[in-house]
PDB file of C-alpha atoms and ligand atoms in Angstrom:
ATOM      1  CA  UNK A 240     106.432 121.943  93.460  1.00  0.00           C
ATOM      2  CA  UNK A 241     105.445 122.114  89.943  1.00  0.00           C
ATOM      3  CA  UNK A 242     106.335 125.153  87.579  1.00  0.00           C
ATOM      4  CA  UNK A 243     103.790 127.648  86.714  1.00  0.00           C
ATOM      5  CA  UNK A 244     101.511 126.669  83.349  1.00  0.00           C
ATOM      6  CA  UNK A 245      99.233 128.253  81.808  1.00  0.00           C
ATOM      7  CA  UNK A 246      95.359 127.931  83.537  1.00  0.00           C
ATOM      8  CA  UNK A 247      93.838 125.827  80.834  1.00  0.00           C
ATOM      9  CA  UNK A 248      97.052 123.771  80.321  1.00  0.00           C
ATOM     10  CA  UNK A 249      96.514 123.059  84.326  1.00  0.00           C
ATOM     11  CA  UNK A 250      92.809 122.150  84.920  1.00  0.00           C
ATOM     12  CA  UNK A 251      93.348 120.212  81.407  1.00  0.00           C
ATOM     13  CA  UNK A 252      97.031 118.383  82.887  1.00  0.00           C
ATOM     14  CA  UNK A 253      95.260 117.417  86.162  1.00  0.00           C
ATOM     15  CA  UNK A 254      92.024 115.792  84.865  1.00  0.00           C
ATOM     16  CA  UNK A 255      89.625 118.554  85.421  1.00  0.00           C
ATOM     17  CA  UNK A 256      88.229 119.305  81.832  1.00  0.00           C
ATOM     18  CA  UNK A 257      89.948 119.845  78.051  1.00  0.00           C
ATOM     19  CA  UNK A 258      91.551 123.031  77.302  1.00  0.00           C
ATOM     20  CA  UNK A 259      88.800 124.485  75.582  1.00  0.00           C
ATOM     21  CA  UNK A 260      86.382 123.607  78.519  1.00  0.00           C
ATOM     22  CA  UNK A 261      88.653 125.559  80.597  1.00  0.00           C
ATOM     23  CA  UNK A 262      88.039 128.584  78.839  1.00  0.00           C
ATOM     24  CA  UNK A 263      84.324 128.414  79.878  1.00  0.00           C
ATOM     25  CA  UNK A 264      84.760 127.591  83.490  1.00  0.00           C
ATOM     26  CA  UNK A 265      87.644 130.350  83.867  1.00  0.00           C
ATOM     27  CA  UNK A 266      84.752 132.658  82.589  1.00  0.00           C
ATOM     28  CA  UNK A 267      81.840 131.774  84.893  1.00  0.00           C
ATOM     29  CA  UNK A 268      84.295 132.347  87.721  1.00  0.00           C
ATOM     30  CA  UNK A 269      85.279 128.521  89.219  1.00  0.00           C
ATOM     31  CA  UNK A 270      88.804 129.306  88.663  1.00  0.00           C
ATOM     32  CA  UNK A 271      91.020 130.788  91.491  1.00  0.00           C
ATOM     33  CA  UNK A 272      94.708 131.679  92.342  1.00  0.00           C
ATOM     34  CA  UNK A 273      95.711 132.187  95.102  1.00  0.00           C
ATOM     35  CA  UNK A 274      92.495 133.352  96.328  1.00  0.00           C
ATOM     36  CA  UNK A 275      91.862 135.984  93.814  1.00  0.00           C
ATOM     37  CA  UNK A 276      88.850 134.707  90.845  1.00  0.00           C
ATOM     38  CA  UNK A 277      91.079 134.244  87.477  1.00  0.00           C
ATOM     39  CA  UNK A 278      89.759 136.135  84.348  1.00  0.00           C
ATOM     40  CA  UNK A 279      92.414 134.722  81.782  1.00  0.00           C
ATOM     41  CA  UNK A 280      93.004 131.124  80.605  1.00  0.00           C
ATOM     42  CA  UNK A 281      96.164 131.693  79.643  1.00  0.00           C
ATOM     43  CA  UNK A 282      97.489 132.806  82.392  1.00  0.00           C
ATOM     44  CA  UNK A 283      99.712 130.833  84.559  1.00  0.00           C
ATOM     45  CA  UNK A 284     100.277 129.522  88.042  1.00  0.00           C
ATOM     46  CA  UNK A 285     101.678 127.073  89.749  1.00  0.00           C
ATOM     47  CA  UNK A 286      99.558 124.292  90.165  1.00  0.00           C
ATOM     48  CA  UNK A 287      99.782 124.467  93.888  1.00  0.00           C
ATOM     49  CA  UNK A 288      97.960 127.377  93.860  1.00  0.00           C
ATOM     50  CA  UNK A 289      94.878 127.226  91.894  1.00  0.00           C
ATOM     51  CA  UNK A 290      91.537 126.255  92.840  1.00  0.00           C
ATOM     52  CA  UNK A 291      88.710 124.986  91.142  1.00  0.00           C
ATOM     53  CA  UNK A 292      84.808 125.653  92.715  1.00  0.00           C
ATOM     54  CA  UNK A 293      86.634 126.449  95.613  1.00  0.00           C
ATOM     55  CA  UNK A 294      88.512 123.638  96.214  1.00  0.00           C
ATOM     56  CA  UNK A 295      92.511 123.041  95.603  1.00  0.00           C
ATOM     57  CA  UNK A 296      93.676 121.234  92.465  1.00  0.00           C
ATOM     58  CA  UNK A 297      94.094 117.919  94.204  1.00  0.00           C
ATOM     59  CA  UNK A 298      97.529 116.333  94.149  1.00  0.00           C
ATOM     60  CA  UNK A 299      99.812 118.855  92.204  1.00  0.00           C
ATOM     61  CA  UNK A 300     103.147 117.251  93.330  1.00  0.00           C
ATOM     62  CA  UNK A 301     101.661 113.735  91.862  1.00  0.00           C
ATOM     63  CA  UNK A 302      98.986 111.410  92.926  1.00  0.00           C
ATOM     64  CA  UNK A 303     100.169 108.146  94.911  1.00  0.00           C
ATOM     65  CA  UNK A 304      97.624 105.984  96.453  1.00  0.00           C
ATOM     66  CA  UNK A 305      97.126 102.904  98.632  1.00  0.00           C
ATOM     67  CA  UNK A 306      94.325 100.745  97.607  1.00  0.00           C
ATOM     68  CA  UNK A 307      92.589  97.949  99.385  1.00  0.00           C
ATOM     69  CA  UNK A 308      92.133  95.946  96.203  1.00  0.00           C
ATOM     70  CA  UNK A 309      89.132  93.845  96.839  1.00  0.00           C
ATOM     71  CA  UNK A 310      88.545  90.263  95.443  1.00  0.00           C
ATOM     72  CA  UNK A 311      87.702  89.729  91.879  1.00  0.00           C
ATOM     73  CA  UNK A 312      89.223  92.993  90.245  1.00  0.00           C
ATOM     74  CA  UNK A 313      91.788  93.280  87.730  1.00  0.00           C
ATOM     75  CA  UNK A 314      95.222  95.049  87.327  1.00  0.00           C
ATOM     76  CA  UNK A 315      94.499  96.038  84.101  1.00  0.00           C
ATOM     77  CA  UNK A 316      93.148  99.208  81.861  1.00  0.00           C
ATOM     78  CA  UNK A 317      91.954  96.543  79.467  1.00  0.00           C
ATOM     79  CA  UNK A 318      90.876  93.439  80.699  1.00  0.00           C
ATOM     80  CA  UNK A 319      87.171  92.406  80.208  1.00  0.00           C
ATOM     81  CA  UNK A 320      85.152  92.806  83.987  1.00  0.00           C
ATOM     82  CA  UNK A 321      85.852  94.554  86.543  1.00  0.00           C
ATOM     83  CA  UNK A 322      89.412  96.940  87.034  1.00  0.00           C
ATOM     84  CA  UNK A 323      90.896  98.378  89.459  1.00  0.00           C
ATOM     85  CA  UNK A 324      90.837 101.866  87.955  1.00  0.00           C
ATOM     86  CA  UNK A 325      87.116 101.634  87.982  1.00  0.00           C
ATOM     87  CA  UNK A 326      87.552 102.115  92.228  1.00  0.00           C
ATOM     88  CA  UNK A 327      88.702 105.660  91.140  1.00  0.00           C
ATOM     89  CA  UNK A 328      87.625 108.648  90.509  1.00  0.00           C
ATOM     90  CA  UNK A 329      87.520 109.717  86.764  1.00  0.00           C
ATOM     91  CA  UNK A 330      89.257 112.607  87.124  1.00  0.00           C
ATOM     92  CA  UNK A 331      92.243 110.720  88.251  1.00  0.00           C
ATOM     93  CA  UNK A 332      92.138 108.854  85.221  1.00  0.00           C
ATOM     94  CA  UNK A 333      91.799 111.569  83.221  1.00  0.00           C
ATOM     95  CA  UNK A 334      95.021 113.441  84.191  1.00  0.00           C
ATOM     96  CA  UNK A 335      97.866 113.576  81.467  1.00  0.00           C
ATOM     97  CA  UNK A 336     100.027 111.454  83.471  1.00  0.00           C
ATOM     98  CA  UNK A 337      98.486 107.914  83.177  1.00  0.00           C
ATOM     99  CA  UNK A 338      97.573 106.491  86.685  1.00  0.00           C
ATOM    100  CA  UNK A 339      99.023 102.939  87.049  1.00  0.00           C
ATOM    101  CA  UNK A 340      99.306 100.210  89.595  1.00  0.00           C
ATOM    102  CA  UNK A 341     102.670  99.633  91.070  1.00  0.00           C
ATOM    103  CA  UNK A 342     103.342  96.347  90.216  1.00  0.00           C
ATOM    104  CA  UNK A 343     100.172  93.880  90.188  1.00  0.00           C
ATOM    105  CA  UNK A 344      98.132  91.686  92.315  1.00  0.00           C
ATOM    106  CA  UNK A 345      96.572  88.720  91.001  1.00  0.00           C
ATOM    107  CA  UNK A 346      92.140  88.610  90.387  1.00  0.00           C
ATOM    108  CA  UNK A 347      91.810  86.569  93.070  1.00  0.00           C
ATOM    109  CA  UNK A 348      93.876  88.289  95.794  1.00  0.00           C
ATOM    110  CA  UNK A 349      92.866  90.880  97.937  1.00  0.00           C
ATOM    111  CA  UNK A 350      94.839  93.793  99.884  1.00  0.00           C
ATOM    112  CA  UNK A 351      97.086  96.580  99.356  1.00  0.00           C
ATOM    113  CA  UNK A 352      97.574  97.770  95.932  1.00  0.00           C
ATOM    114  CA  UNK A 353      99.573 101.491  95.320  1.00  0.00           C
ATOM    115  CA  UNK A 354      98.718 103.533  92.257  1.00  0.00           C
ATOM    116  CA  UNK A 355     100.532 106.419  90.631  1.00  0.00           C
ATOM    117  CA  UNK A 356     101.026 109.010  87.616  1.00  0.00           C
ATOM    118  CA  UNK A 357     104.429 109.160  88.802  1.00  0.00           C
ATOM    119  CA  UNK A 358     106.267 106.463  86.570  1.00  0.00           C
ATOM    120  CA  UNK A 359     109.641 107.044  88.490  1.00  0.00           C
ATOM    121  CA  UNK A 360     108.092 105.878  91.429  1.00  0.00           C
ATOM    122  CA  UNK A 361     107.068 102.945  89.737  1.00  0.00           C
ATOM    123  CA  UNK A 362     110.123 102.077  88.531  1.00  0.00           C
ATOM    124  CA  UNK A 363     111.769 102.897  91.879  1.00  0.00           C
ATOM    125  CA  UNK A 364     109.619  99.887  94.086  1.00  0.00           C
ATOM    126  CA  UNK A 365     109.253  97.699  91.246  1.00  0.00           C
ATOM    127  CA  UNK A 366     112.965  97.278  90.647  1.00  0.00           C
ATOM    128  CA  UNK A 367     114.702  93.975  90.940  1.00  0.00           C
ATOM    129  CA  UNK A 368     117.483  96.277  92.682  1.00  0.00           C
ATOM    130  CA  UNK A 369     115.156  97.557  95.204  1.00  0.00           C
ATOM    131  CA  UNK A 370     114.067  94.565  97.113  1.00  0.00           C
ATOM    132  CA  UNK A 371     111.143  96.369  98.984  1.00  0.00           C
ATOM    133  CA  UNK A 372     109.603  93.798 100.988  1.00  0.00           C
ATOM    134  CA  UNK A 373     105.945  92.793 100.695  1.00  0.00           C
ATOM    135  CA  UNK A 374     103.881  91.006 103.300  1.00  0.00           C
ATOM    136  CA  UNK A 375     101.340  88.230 102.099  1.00  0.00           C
ATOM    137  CA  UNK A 376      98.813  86.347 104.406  1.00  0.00           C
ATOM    138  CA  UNK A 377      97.808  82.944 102.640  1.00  0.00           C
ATOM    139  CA  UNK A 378      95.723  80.185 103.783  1.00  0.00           C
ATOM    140  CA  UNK A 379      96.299  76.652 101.611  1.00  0.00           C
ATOM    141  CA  UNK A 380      94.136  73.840 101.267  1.00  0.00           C
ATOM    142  CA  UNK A 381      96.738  71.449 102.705  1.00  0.00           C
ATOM    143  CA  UNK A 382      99.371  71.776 105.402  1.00  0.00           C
ATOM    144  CA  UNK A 383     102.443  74.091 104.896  1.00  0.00           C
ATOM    145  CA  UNK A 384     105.099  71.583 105.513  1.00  0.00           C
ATOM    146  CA  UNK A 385     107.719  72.859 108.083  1.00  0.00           C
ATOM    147  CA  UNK A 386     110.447  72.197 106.096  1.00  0.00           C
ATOM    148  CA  UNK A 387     109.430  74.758 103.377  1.00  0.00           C
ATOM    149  CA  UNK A 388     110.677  77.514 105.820  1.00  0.00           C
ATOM    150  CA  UNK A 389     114.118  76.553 105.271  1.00  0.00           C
ATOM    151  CA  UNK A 390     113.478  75.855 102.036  1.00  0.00           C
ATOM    152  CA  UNK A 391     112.432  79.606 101.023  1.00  0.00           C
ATOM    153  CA  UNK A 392     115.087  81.094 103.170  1.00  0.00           C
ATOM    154  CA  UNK A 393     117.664  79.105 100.957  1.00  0.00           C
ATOM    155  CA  UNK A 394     117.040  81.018  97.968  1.00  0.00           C
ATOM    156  CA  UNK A 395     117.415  78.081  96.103  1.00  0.00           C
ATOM    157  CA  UNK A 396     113.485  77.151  95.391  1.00  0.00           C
ATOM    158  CA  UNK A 397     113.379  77.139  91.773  1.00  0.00           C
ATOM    159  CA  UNK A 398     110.144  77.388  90.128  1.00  0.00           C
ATOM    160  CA  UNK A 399     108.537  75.664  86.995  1.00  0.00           C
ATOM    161  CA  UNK A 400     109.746  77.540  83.789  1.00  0.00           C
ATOM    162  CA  UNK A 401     111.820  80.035  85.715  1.00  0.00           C
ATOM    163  CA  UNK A 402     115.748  80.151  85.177  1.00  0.00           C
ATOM    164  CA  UNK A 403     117.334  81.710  88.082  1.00  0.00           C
ATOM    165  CA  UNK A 404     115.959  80.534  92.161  1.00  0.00           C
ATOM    166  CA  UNK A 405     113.427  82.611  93.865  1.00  0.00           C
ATOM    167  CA  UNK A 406     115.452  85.522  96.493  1.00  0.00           C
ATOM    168  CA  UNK A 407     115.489  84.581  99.798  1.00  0.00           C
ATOM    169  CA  UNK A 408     111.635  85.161 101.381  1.00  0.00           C
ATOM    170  CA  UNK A 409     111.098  84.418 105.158  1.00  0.00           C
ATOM    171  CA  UNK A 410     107.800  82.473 105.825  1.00  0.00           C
ATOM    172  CA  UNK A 411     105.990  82.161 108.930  1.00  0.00           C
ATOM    173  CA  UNK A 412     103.645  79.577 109.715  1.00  0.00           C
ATOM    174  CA  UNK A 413     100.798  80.577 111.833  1.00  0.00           C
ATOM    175  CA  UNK A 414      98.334  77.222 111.591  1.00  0.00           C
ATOM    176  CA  UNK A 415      98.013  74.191 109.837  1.00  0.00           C
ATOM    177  CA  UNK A 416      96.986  75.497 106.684  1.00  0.00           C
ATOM    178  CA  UNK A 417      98.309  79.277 106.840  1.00  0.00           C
ATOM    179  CA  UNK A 418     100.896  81.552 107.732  1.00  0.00           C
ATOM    180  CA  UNK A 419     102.863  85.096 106.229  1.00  0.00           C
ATOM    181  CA  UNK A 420     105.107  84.948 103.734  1.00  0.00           C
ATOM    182  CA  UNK A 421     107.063  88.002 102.694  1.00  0.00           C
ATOM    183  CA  UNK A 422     108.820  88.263  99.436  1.00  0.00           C
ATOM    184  CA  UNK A 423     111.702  91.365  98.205  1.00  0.00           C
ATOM    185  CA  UNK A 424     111.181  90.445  94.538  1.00  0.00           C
ATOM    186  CA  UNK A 425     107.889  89.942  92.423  1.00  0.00           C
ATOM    187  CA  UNK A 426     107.573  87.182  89.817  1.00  0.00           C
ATOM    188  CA  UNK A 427     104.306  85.719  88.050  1.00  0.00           C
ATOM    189  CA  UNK A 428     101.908  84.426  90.689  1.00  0.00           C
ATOM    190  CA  UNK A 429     104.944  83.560  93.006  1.00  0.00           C
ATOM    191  CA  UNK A 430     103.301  83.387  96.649  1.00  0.00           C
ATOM    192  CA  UNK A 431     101.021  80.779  94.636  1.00  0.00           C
ATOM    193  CA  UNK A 432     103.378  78.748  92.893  1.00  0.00           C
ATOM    194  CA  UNK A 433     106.134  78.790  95.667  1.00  0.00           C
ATOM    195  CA  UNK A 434     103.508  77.255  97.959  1.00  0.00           C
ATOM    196  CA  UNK A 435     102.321  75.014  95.500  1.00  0.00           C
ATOM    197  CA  UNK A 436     105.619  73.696  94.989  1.00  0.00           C
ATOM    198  CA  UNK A 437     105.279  72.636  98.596  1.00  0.00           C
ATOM    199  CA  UNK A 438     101.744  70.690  98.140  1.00  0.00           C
ATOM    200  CA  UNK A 439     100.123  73.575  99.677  1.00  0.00           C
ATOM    201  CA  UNK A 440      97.905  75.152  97.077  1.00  0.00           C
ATOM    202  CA  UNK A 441      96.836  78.767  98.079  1.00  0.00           C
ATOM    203  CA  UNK A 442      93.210  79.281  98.394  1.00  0.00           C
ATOM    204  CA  UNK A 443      92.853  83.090 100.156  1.00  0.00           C
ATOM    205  CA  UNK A 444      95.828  84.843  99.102  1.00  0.00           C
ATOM    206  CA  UNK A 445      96.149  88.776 100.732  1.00  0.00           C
ATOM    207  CA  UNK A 446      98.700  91.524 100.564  1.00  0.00           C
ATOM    208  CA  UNK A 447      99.353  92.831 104.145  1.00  0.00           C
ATOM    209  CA  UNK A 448     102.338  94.905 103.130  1.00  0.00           C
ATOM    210  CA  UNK A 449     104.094  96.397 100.879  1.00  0.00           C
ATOM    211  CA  UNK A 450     107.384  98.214 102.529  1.00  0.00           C
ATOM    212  CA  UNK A 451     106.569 100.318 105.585  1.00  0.00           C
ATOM    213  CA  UNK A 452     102.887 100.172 104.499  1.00  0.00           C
ATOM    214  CA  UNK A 453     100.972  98.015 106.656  1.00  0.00           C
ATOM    215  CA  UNK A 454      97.279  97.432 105.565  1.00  0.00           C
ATOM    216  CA  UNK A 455      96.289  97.178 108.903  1.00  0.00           C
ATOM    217  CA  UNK A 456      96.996 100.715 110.129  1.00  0.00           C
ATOM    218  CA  UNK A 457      94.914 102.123 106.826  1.00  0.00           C
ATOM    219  CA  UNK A 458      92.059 100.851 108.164  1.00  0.00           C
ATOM    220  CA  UNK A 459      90.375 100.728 104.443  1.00  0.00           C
ATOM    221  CA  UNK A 460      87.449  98.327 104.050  1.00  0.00           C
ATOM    222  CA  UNK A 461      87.849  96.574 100.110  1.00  0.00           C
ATOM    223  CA  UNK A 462      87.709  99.359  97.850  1.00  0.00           C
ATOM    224  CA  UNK A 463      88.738 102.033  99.704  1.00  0.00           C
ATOM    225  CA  UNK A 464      91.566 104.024  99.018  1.00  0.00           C
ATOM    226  CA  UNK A 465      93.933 106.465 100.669  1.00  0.00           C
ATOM    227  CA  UNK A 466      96.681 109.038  99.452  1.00  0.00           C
ATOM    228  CA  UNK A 467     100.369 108.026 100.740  1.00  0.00           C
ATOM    229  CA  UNK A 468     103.788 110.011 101.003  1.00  0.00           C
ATOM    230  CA  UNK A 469     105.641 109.379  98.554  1.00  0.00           C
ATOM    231  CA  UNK A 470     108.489 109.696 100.464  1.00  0.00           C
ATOM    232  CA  UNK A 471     107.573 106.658 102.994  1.00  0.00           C
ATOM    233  CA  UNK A 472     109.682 105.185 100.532  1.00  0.00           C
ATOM    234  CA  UNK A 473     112.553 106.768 100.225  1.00  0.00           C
TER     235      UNK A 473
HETATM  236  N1  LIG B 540     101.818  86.240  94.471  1.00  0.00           N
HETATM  237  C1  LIG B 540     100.723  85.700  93.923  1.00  0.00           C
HETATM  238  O1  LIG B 540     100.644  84.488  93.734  1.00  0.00           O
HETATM  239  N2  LIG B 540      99.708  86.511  93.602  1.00  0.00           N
HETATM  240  C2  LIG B 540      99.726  87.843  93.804  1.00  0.00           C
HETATM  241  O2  LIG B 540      98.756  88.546  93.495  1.00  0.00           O
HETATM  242  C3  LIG B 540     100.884  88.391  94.376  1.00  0.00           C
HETATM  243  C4  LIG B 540     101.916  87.565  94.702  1.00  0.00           C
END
């Protein structure tokens, strides 16, 4: 639970309006705490406990959010085309914490994404010392040769360019020309390039999971998005 702030310094801190916009909603009345209309935008409350046109100030504890990143969208706040952030609302954007993705899927694949203004989390599932697992579903143009099972359980795969051998990843092959590989580290295109380094070039590439997150049980079509406890990771 947040500290209290000042009024202003809250609809302004949680991507409602600016400070001096504030003023003017405060005074036509949209501005509540704890159920009582506010008169003053300077004074304070815990974010928790104000509401704007009725409704609570969303996400005062932090926003954290699974995503089912569709095809052709980019992990990126600058990138020509479409982004990511554009499947938000603005007013997520607009909050003084910067929303960001947690970690990155590549344009072409598809699944679960999570995105935060909490940059601790970030740096809590994105850490090499974490390991978090994360599921991928692939389909390849050629056959996944049995062997490469072994191969990525070795932790000795070493990939073009890179100087130390991919962790340890268990892959499960569910047809010819697919199967679910699951990875506890997160380099450069690596479901891609560790499959490719089989002669199995990835043409569908998904994320299923990310940790105890399974996309399946969101039930979010592409684009769709849904908040998460934080804590599911802890
Ligand atoms: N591996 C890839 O090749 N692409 C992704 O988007 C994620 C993992």
């Amino acid at each position: 639970m947040r500290l209290e702030m000042r009024l202003d310094a809250v609809l302004s801190r949680f991507g409602y309006c600016s400070r001096r916009e504030a003023a003017q909603w405060i005074k036509r009345g949209r501005v509540q705490v704890n159920g009582v209309v506010a008169k003053s935008p300077t004074a304070k409350a815990a974010p928790a406990a104000v509401f704007v046109d009725g409704q609570p100030v969303e996400f005062p504890d932090g926003l954290y959010i699974a995503l089912n990143k569709p095809l052709g969208c980019t992990c990126s706040h600058r990138e020509e085309g479409e982004l990511v952030y554009d499947l938000l609302p603005q007013r997520w954007l607009n909050r003084a914490d910067g929303v960001s993705t947690v970690g990155r899927l590549d344009k072409e694949t598809s699944g679960l994404l999570l995105l935060t203004d909490d940059g601790a989390f970030v740096h809590a599932l994105t850490s090499p010392k974490r390991h978090v697992p994360k599921v991928y579903e692939f389909e390849c143009s050629a056959p996944v040769p049995p062997s490469a099972v072994t191969l990525f359980a070795s932790g000795e795969l070493m990939l073009n360019g890179e100087h130390t051998p991919c962790l340890p990843a268990e892959l499960v092959i569910t047809g010819e020309c697919r199967g679910l590989l699951t990875l506890h580290e997160g380099r450069y295109h690596q479901v891609r390039r560790m499959l490719a380094a089989v002669g199995a070039p990835v043409t569908v590439l998904t994320r299923v999971a990310v940790g105890p997150l399974k996309l399946a049980e969101l039930n979010l079509a592409p684009g769709e998005w849904v908040a998460i406890d934080p804590a599911l990771f802890s």
